[in-house]
GROMACS .gro file of N, CA and C in nm:
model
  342
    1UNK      N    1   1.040  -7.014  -0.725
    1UNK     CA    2   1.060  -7.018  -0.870
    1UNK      C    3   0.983  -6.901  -0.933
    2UNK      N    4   1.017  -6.824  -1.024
    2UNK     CA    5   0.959  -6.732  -1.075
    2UNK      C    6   0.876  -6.772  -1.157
    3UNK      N    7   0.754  -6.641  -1.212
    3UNK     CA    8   0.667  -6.727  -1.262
    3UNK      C    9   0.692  -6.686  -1.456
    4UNK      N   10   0.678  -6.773  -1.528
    4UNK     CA   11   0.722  -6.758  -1.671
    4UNK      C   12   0.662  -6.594  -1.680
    5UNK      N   13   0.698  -6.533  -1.761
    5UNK     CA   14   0.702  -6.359  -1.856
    5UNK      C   15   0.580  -6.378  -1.979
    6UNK      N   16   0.488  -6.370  -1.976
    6UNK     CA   17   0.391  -6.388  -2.101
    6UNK      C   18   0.416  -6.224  -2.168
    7UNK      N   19   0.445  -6.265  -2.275
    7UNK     CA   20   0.452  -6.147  -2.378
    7UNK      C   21   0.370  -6.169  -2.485
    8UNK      N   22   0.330  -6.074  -2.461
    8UNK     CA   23   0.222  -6.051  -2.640
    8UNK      C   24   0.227  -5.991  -2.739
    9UNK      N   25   0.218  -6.044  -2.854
    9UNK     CA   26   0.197  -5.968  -2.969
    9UNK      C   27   0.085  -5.907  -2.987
   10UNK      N   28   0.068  -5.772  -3.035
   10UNK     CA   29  -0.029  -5.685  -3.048
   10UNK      C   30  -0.025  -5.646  -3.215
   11UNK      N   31  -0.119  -5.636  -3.269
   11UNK     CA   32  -0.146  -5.555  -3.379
   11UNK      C   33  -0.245  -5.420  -3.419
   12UNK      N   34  -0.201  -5.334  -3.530
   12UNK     CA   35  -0.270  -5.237  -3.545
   12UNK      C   36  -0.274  -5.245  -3.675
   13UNK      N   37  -0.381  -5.130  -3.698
   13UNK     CA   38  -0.403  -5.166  -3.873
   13UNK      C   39  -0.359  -4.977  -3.963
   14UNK      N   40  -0.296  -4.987  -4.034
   14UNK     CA   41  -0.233  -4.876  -4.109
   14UNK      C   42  -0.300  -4.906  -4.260
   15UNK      N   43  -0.288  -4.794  -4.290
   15UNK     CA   44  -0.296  -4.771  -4.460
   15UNK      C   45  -0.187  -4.683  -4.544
   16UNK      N   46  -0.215  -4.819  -4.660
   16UNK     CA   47  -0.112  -4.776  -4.763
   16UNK      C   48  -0.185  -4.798  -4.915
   17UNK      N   49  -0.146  -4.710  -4.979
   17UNK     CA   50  -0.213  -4.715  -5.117
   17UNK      C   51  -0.369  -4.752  -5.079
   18UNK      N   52  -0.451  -4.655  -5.031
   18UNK     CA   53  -0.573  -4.694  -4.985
   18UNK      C   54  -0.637  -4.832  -4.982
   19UNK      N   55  -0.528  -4.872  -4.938
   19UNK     CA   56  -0.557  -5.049  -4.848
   19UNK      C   57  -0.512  -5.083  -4.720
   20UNK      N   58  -0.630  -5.132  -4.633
   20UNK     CA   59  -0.570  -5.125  -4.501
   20UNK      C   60  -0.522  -5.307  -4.483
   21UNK      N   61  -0.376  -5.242  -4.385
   21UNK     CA   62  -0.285  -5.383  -4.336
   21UNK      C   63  -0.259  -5.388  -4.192
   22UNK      N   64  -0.219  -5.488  -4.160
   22UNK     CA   65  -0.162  -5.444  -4.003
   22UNK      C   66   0.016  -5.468  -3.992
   23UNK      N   67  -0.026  -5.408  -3.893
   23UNK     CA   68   0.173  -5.436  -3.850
   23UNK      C   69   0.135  -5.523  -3.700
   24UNK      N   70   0.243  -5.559  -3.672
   24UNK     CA   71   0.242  -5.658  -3.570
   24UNK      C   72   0.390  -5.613  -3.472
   25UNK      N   73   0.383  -5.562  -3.347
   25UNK     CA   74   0.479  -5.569  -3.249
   25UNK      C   75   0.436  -5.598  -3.106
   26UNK      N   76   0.561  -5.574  -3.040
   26UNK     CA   77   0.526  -5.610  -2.882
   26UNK      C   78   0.567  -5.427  -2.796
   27UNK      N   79   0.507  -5.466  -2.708
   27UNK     CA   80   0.490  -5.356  -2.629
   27UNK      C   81   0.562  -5.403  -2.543
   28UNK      N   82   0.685  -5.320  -2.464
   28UNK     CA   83   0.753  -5.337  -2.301
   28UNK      C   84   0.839  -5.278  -2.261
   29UNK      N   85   0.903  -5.277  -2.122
   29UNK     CA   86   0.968  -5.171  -2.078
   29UNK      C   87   1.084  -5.241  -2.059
   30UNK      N   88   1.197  -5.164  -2.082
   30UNK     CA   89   1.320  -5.254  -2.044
   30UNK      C   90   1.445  -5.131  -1.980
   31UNK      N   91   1.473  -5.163  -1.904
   31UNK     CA   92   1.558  -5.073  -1.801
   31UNK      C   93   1.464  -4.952  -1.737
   32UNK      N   94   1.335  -4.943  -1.757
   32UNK     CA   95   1.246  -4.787  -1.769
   32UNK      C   96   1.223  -4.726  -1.909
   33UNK      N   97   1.299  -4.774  -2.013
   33UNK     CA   98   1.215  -4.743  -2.098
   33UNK      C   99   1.098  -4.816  -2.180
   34UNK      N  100   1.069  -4.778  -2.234
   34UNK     CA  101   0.914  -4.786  -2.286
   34UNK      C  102   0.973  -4.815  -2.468
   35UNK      N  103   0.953  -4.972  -2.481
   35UNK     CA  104   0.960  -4.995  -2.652
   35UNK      C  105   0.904  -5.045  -2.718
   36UNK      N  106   0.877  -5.058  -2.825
   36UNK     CA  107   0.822  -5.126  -2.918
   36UNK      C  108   0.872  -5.160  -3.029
   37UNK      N  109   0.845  -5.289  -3.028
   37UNK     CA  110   0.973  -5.380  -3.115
   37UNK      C  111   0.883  -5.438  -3.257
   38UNK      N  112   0.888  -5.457  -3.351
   38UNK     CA  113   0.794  -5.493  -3.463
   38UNK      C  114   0.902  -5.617  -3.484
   39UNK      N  115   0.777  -5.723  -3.528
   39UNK     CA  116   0.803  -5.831  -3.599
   39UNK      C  117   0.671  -5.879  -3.698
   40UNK      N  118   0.762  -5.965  -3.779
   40UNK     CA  119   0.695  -6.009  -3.879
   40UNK      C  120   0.687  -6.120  -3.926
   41UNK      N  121   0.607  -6.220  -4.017
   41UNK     CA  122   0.627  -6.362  -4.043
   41UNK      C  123   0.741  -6.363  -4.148
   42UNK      N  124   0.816  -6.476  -4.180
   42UNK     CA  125   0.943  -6.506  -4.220
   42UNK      C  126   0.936  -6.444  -4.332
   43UNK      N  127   0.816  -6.448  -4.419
   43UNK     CA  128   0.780  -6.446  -4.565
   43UNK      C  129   0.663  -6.381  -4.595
   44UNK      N  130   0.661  -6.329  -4.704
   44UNK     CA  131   0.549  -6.240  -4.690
   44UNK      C  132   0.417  -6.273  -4.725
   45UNK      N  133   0.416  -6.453  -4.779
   45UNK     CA  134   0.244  -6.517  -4.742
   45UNK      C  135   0.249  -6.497  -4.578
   46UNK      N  136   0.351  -6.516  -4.512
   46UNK     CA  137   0.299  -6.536  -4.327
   46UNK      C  138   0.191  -6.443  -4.309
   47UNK      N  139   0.182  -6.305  -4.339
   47UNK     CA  140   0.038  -6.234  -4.346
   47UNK      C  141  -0.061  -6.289  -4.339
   48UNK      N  142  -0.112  -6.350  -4.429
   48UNK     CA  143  -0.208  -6.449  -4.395
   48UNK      C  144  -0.240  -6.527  -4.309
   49UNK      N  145  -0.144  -6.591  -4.261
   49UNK     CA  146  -0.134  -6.697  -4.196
   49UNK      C  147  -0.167  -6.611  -4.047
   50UNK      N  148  -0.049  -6.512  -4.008
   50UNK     CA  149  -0.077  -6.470  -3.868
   50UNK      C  150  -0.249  -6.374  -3.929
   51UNK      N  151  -0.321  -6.369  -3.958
   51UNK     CA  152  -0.453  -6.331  -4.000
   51UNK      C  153  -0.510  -6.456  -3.970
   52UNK      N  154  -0.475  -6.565  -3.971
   52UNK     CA  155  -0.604  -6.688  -3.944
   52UNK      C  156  -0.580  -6.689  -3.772
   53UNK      N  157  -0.445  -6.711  -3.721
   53UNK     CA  158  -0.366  -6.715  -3.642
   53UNK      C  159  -0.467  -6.652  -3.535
   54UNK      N  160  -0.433  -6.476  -3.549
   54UNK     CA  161  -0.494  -6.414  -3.490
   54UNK      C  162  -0.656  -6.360  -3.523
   55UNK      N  163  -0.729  -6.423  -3.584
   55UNK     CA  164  -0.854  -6.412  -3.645
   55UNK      C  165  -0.944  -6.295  -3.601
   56UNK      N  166  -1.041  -6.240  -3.501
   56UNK     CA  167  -1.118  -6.151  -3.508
   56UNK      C  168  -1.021  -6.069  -3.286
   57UNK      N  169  -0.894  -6.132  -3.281
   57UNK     CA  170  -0.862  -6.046  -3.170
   57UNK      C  171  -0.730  -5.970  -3.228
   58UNK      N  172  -0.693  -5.914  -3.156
   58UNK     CA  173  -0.560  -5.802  -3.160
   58UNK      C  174  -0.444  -5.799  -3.072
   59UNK      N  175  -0.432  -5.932  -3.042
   59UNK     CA  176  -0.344  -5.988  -2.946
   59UNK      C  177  -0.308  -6.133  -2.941
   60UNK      N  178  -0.187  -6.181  -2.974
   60UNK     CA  179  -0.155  -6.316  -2.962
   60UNK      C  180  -0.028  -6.350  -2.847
   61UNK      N  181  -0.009  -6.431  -2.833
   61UNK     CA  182   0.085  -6.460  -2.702
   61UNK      C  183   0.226  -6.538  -2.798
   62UNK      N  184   0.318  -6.455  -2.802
   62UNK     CA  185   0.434  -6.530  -2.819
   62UNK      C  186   0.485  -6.640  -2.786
   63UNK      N  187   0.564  -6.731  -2.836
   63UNK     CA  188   0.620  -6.851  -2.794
   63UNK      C  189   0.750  -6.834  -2.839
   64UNK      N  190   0.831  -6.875  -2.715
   64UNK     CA  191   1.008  -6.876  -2.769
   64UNK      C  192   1.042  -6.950  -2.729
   65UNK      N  193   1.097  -7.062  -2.861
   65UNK     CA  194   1.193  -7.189  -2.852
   65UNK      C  195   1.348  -7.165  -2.842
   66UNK      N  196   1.415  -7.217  -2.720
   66UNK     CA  197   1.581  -7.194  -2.765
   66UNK      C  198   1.608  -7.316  -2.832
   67UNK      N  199   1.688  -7.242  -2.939
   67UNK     CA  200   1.812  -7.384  -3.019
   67UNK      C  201   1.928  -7.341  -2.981
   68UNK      N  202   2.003  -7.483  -2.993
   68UNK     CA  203   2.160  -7.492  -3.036
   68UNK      C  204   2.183  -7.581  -3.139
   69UNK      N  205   2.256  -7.521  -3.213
   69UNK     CA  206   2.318  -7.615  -3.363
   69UNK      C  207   2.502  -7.591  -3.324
   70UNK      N  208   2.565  -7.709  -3.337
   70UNK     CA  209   2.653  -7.753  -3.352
   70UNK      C  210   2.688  -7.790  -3.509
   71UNK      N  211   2.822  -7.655  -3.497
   71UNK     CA  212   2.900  -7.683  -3.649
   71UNK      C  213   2.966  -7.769  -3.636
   72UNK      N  214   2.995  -7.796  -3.769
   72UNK     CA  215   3.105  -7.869  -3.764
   72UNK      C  216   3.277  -7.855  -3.706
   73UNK      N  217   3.298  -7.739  -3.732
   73UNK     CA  218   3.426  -7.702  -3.649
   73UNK      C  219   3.368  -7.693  -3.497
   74UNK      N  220   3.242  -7.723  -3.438
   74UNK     CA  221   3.281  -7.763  -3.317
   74UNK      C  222   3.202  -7.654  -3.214
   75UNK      N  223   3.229  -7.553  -3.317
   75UNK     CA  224   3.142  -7.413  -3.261
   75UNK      C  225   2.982  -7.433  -3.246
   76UNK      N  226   2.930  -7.359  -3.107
   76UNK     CA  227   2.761  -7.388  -3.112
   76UNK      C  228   2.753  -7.252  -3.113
   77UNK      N  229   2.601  -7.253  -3.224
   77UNK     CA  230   2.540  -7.149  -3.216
   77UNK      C  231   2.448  -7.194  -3.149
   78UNK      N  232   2.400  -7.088  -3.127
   78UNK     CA  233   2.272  -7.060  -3.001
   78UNK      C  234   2.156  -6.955  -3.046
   79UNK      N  235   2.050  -6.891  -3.003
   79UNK     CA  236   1.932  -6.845  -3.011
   79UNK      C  237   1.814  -6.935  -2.997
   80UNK      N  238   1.723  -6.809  -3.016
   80UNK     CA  239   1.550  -6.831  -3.023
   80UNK      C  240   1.507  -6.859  -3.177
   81UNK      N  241   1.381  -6.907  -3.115
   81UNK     CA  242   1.282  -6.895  -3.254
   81UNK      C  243   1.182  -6.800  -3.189
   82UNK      N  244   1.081  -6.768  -3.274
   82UNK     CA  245   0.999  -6.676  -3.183
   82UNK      C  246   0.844  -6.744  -3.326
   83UNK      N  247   0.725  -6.763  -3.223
   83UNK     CA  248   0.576  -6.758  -3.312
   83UNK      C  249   0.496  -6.738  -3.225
   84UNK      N  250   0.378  -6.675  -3.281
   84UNK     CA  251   0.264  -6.619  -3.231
   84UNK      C  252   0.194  -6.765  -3.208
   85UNK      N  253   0.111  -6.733  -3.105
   85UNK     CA  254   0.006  -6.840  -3.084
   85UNK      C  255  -0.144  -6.794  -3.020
   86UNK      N  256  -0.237  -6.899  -3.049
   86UNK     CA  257  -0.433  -6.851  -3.010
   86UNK      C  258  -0.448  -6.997  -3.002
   87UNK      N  259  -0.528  -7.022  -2.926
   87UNK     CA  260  -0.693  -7.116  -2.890
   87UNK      C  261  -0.792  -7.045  -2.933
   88UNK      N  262  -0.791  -7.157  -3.012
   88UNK     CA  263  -1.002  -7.094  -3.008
   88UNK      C  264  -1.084  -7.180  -2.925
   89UNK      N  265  -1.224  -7.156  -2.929
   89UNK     CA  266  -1.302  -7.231  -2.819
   89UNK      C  267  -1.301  -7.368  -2.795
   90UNK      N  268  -1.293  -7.418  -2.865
   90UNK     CA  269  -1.252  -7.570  -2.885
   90UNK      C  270  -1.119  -7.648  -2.829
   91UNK      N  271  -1.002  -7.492  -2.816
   91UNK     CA  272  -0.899  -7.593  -2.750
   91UNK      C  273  -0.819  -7.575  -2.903
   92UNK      N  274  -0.835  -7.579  -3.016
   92UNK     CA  275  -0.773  -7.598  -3.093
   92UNK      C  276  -0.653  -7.496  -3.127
   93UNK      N  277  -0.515  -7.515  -3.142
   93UNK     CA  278  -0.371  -7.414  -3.114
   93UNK      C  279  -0.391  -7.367  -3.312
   94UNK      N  280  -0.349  -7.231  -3.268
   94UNK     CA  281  -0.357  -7.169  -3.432
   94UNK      C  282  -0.204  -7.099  -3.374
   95UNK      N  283  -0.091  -7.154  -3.495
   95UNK     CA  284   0.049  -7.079  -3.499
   95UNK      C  285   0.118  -7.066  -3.601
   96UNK      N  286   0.220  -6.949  -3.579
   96UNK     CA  287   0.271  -6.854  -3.711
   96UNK      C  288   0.420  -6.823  -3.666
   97UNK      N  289   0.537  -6.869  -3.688
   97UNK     CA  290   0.680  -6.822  -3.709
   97UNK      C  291   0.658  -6.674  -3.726
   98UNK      N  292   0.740  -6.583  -3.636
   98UNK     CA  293   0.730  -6.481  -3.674
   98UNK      C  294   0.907  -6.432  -3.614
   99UNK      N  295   0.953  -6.333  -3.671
   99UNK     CA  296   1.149  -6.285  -3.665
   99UNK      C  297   1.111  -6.158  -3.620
  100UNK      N  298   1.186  -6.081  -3.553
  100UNK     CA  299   1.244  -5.956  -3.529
  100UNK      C  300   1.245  -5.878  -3.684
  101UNK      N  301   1.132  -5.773  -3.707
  101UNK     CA  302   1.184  -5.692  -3.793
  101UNK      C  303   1.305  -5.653  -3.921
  102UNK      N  304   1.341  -5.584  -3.763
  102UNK     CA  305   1.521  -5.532  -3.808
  102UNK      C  306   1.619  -5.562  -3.673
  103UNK      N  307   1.726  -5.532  -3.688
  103UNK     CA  308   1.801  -5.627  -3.590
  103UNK      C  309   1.754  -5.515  -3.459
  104UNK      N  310   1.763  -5.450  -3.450
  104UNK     CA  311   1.785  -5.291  -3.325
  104UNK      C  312   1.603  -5.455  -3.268
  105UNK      N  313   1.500  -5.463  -3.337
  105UNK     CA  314   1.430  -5.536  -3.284
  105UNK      C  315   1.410  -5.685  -3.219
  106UNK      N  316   1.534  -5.711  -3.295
  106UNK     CA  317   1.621  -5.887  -3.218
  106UNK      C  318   1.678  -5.814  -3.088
  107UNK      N  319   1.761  -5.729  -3.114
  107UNK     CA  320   1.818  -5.702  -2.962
  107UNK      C  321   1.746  -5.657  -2.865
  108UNK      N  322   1.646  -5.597  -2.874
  108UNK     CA  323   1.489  -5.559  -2.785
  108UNK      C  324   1.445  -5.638  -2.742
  109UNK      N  325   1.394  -5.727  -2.831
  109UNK     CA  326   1.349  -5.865  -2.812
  109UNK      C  327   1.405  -5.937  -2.723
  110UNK      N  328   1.575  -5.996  -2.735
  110UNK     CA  329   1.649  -6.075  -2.626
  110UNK      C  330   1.645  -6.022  -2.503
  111UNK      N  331   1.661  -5.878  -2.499
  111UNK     CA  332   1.671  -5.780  -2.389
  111UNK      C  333   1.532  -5.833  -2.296
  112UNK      N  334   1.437  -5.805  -2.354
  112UNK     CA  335   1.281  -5.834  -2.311
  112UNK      C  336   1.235  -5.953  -2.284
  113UNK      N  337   1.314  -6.043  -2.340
  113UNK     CA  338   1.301  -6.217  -2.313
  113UNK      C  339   1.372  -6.275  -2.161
  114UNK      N  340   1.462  -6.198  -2.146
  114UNK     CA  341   1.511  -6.207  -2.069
  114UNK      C  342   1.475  -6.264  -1.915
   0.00000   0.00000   0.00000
């Protein structure tokens, strides 16, 4: 049995209007190349949130849920969810919903989930 793919989210910190923020992507190689895919929380309080989330490190470990929803005409859709996740010392789980960017970064993403 193979062993599960741990992927991580990484962050860096940029400035804009002399205020510093971070961006949040994953680092990986897919066919030989070398990408980096940015994602973000759903909404733009999630900032915060992946900030408690990921508190004083620069690396969180992804989690991907598959769904299926069944329409009503019968048709299933299918996909992921995707959220960051941390322990702190205690054991206690800190987590944050986070999406693909832009799409070119959903398809990276599936590619890399793979």
């Amino acid at each position: 049995m193979a062993k599960k793919q741990v992927i991580m989210v990484e962050r860096e910190t940029f400035e804009k209007n002399e205020k510093t923020y971070f961006s949040y992507f994953i680092k990986g190689n897919i066919r030989g190349k070398d990408v980096k895919i940015a994602v973000a929380p759903p909404d733009k309080g999630g900032y915060t949130v992946l900030d408690i989330v990921f508190g004083d490190a620069m690396e969180a470990e992804l989690k991907i849920t598959p769904f299926e929803i069944k329409g009503e005409n019968g048709n299933v859709i299918s996909g992921n969810t995707y959220s960051v996740f941390t322990k702190d010392e205690n054991g206690e789980v800190y987590e944050c919903s986070v999406k693909p960017y832009r799409n070119s970064d959903k398809a990276l993403l599936t590619m890399l989930a793979k």
